[in-house]
PDB file of C-alpha atoms in Angstrom:
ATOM      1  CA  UNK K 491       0.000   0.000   0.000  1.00 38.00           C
ATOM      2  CA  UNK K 492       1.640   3.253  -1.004  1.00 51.00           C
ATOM      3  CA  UNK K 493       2.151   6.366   1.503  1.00 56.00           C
ATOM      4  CA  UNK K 494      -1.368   8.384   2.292  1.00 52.00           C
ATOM      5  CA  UNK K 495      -1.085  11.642   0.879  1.00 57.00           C
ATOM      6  CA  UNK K 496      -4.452  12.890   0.774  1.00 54.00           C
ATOM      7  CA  UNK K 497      -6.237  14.922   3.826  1.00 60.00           C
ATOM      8  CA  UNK K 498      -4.481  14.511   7.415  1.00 61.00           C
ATOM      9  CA  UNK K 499      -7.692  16.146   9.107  1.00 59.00           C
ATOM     10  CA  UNK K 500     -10.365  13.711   7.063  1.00 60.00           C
ATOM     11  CA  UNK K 501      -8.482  10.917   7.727  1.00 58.00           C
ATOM     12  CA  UNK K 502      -8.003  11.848  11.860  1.00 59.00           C
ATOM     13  CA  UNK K 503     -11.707  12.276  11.937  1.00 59.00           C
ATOM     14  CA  UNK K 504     -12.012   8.813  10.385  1.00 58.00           C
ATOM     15  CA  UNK K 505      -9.830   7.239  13.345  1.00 62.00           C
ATOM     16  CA  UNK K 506     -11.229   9.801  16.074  1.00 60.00           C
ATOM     17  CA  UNK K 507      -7.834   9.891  16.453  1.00 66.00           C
ATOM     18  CA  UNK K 508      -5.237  13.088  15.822  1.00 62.00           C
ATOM     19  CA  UNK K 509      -2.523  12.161  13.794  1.00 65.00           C
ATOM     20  CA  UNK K 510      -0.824  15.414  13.922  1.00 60.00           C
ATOM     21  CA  UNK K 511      -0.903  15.103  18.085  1.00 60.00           C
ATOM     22  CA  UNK K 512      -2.004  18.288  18.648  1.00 56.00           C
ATOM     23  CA  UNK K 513      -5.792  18.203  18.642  1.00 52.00           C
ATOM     24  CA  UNK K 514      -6.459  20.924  15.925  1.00 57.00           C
ATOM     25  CA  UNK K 515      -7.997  18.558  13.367  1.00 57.00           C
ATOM     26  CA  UNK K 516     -10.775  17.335  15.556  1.00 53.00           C
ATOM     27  CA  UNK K 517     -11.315  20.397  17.366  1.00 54.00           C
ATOM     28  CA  UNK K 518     -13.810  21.926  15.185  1.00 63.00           C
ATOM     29  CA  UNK K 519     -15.662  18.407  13.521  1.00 58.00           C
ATOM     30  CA  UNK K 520     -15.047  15.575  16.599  1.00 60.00           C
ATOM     31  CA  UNK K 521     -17.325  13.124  14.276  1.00 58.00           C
ATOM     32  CA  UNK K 522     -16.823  11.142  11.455  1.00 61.00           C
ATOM     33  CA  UNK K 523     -16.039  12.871   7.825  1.00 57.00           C
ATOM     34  CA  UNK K 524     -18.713  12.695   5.249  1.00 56.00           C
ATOM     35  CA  UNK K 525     -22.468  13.750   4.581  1.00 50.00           C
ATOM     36  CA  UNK K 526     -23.669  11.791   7.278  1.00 47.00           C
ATOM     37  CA  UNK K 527     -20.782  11.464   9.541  1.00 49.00           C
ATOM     38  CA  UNK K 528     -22.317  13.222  13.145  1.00 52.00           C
ATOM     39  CA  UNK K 529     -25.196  10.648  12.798  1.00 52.00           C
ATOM     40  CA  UNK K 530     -23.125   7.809  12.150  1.00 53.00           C
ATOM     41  CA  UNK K 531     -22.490   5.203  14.707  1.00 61.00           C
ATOM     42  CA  UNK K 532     -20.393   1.981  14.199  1.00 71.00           C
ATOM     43  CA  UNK K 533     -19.846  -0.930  16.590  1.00 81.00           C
ATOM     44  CA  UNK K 534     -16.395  -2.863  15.298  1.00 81.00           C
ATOM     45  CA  UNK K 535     -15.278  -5.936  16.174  1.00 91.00           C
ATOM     46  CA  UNK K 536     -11.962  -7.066  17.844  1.00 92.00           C
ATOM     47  CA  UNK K 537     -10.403  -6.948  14.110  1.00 93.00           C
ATOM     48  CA  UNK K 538     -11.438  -3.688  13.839  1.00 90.00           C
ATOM     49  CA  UNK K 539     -10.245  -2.413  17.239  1.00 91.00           C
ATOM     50  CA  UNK K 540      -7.005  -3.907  16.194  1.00 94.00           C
ATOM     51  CA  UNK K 541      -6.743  -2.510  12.487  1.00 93.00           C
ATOM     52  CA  UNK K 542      -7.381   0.289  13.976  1.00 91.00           C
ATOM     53  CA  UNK K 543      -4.869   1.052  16.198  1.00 93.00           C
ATOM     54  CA  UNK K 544      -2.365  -0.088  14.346  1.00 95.00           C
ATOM     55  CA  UNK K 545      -3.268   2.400  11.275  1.00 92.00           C
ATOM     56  CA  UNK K 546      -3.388   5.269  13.985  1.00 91.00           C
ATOM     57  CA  UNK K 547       0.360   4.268  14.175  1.00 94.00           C
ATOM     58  CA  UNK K 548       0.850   3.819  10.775  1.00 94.00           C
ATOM     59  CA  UNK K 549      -0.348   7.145   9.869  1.00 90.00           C
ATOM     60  CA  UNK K 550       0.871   9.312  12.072  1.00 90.00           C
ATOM     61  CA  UNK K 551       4.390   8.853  11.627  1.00 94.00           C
ATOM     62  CA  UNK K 552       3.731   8.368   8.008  1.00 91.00           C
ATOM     63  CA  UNK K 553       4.772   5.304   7.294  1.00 93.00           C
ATOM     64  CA  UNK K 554       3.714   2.525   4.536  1.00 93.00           C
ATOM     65  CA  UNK K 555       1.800  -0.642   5.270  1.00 94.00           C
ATOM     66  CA  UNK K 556       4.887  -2.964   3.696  1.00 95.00           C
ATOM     67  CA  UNK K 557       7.584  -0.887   6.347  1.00 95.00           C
ATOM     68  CA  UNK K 558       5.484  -0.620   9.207  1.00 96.00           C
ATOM     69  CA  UNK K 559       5.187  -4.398   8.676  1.00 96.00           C
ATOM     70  CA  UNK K 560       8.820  -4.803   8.442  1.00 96.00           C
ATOM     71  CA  UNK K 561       9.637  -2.444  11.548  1.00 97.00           C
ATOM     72  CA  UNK K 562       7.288  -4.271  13.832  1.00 97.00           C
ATOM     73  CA  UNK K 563       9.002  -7.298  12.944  1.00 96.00           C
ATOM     74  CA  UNK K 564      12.206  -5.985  13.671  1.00 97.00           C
ATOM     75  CA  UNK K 565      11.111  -4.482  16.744  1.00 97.00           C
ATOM     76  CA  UNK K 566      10.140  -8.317  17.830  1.00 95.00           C
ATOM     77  CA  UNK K 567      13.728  -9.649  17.495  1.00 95.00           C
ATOM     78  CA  UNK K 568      14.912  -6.565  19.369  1.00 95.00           C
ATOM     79  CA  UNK K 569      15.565  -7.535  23.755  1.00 95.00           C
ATOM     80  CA  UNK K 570      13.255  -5.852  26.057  1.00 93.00           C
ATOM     81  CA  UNK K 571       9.243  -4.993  25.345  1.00 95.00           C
ATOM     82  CA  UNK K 572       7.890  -6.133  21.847  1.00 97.00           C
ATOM     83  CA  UNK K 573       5.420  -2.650  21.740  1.00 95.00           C
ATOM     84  CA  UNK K 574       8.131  -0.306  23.181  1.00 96.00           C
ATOM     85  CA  UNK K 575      10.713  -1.459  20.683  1.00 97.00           C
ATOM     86  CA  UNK K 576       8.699  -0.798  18.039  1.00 97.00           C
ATOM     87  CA  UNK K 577       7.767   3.149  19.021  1.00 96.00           C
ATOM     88  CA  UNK K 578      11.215   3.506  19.693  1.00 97.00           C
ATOM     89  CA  UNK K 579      12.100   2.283  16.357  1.00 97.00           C
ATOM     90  CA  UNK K 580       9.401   4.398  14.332  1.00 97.00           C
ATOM     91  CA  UNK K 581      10.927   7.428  17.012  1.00 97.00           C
ATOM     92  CA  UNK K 582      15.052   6.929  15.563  1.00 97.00           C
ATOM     93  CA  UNK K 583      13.423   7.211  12.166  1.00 98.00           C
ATOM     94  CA  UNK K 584      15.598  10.799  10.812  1.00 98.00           C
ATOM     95  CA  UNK K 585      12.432  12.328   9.402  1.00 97.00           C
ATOM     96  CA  UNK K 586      10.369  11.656  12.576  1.00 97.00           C
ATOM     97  CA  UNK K 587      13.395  13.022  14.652  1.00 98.00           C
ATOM     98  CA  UNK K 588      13.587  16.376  12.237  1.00 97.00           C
ATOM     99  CA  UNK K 589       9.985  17.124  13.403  1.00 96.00           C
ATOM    100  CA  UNK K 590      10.479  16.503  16.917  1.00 96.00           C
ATOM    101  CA  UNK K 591      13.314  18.538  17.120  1.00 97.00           C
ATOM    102  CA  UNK K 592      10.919  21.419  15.786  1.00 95.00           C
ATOM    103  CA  UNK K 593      12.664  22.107  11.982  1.00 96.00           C
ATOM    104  CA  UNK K 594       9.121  21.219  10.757  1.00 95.00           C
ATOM    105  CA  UNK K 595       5.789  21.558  12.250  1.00 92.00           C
ATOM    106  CA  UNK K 596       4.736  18.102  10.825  1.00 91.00           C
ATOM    107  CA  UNK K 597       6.404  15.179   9.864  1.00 93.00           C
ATOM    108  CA  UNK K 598       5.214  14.897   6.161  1.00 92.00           C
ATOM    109  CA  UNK K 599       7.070  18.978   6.150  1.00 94.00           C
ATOM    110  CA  UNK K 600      10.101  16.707   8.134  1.00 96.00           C
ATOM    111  CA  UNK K 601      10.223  13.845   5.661  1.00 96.00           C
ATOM    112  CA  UNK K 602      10.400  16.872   2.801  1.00 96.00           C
ATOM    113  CA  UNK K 603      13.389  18.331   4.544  1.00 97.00           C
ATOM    114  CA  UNK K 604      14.946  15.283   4.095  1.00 97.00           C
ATOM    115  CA  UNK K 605      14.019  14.140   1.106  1.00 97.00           C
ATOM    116  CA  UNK K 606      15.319  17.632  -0.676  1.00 96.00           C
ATOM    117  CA  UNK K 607      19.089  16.888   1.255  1.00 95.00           C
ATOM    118  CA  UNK K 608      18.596  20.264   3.807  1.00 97.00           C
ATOM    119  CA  UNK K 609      19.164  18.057   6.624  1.00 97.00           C
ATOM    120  CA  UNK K 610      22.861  16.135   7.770  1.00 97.00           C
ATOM    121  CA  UNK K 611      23.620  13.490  10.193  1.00 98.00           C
ATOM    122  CA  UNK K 612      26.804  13.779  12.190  1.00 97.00           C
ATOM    123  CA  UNK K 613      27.738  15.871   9.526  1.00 95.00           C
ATOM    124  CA  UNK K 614      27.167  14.365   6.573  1.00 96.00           C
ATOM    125  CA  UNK K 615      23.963  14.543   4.140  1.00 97.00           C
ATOM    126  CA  UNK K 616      21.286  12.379   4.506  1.00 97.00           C
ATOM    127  CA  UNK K 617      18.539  12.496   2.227  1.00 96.00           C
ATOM    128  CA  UNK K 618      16.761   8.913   3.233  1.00 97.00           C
ATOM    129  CA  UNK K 619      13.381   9.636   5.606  1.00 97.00           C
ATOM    130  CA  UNK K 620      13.709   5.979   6.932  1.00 96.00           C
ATOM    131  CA  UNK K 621      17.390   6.224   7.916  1.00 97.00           C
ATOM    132  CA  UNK K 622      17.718   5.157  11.602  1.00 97.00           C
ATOM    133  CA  UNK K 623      19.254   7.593  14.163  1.00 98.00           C
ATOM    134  CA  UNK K 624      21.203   6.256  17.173  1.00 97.00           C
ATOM    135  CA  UNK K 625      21.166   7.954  20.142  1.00 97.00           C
ATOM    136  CA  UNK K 626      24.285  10.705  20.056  1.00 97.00           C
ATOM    137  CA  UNK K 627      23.384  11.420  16.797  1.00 98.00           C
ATOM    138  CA  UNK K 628      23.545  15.383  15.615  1.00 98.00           C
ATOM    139  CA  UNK K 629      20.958  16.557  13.565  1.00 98.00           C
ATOM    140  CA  UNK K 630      21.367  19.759  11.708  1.00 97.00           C
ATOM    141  CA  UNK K 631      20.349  22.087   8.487  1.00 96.00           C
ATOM    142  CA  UNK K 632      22.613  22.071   5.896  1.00 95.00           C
ATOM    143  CA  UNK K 633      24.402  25.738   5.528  1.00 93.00           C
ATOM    144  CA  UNK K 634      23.020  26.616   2.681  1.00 91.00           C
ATOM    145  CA  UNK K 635      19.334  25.721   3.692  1.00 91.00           C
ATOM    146  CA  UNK K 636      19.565  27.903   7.540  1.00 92.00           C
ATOM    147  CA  UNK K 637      17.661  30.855   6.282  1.00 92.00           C
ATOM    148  CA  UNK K 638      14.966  28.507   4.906  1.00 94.00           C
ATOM    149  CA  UNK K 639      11.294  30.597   6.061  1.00 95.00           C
ATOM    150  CA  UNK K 640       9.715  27.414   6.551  1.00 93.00           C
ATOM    151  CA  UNK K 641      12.674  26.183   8.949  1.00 95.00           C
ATOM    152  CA  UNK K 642      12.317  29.466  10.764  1.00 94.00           C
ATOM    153  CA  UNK K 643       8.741  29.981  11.828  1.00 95.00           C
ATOM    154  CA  UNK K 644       8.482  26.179  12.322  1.00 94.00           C
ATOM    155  CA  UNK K 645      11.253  26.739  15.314  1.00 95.00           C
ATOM    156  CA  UNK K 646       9.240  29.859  16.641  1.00 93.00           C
ATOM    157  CA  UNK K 647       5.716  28.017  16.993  1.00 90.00           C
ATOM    158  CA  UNK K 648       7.681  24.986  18.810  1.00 91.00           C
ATOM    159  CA  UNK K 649       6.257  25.808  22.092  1.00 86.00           C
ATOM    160  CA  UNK K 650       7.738  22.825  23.653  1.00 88.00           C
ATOM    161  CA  UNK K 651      10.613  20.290  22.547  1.00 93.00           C
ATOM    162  CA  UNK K 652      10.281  16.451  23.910  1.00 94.00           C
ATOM    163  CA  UNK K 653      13.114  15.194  26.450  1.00 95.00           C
ATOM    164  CA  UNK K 654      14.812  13.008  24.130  1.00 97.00           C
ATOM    165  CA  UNK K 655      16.454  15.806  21.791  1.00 97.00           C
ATOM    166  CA  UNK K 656      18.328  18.781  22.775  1.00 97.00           C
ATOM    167  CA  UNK K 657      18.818  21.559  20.468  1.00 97.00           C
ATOM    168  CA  UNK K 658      21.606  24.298  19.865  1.00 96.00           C
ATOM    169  CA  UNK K 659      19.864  27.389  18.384  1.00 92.00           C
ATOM    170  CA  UNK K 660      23.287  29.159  17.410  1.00 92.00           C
ATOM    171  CA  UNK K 661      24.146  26.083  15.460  1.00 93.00           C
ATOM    172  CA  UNK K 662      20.652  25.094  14.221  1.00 95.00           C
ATOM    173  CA  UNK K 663      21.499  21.190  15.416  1.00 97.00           C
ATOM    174  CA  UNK K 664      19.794  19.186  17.460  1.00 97.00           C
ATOM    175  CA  UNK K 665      21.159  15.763  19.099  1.00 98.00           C
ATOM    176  CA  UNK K 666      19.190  12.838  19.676  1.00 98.00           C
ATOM    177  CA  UNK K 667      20.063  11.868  23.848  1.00 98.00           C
ATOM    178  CA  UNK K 668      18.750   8.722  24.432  1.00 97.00           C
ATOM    179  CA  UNK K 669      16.090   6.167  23.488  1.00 97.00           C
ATOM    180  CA  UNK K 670      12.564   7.521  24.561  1.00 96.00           C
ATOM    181  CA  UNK K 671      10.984   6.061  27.559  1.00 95.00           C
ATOM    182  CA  UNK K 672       6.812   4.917  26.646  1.00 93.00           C
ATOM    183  CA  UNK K 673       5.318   7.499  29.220  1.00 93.00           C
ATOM    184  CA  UNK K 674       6.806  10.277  26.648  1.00 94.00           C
ATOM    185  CA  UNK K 675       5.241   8.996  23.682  1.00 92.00           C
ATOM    186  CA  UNK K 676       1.262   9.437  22.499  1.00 89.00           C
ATOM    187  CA  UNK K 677      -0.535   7.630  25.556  1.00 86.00           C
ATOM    188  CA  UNK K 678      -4.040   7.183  23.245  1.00 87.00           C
ATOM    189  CA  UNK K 679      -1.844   4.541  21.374  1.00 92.00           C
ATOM    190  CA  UNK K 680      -2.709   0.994  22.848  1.00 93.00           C
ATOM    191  CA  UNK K 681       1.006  -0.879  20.960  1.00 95.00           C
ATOM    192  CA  UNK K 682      -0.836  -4.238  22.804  1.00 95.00           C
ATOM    193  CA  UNK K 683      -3.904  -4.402  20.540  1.00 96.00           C
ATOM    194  CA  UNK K 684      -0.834  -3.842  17.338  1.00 96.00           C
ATOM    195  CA  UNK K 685       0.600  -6.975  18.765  1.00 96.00           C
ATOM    196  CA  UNK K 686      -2.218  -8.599  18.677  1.00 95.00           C
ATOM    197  CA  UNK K 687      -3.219  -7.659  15.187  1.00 96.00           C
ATOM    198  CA  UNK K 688      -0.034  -9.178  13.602  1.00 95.00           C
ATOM    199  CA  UNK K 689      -0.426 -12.140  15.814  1.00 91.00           C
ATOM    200  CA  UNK K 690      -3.658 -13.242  14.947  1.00 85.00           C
TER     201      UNK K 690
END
């Protein structure tokens, strides 16, 4: 299944869930999308519940069906807590890691960063979304990309930056401190009933 790329608010009103963590795109219409979506009322079964959460995953850090798939399974050959492996994979990802760090105020704006080379690792370009980050890891715009608008005002509306990163404003780099812990990641996400979807 290829990436979504159509509405981010339509599609969190599908999920009653808000992909973008912040609320705004259920503020306004809390119900489902469509002609009839306030009257609409669906009971779903266990499947359901569990297809469920695991797109709310799959869509908000943008990721495809295939490589969601693949990073769950990798997560379950990883030591320690099958659903905490697996956020903290989806959490090293670079493009997920540009957006927490505030250079974007989404992470589809993040993986576009990326994707157009503005943003190094360590010092050296990296232009692949997916690329894992280890903790240590600095994270900076490229010279030539610093007085970027979008880069700018995206780092002025940060209002707050998650524990995990630090950030250097005089050299526009932020560093990647450790693996996050679960209690700092989305706490509407249930990773058991993901688990439980693949395990069926």
């Amino acid at each position: 299944m290829s990436r979504y790329t159509k509405s981010v608010n339509r599609k969190s009103r599908h999920l009653s869930f808000s992909i973008l963590e912040n609320g705004k795109e259920l503020a306004k219409r809390p119900y489902q999308p469509g002609q009839h979506g306030s009257k609409r009322t669906k009971k779903l079964s266990n499947y359901g519940i569990q297809l469920q959460e695991k797109q709310k995953v799959r869509f908000m850090y943008g990721v495809g069906e295939k490589q969601f798939k693949n990073i769950f399974e990798k997560a379950g050959k990883m030591n320690g807590v099958h659903g905490h492996n697996l956020f903290t994979l989806l959490e090293s990802r670079l493009d997920n890691l540009v957006y927490r760090i505030g250079f974007s105020t989404t992470r589809r704006g993040a993986r576009q960063l990326v994707n157009h080379g503005h943003i190094t690792v360590n010092g050296k370009k990296v232009d692949i979304p997916s690329y894992t980050c280890k903790p240590g890891d600095v994270i900076a715009i490229k010279e030539n990309a610093k007085d970027m608008v979008i880069v700018k005002s995206s780092l002025e509306a940060l209002s707050k930056r998650v524990e995990f990163v630090t950030y250097d404003e005089n050299k526009m780099a932020g560093t990647y401190v450790r693996y996050p812990e679960r209690s700092e990641l989305n706490a509407d996400i249930n990773e058991s009933l993901i688990i439980e979807f693949y395990n069926r």
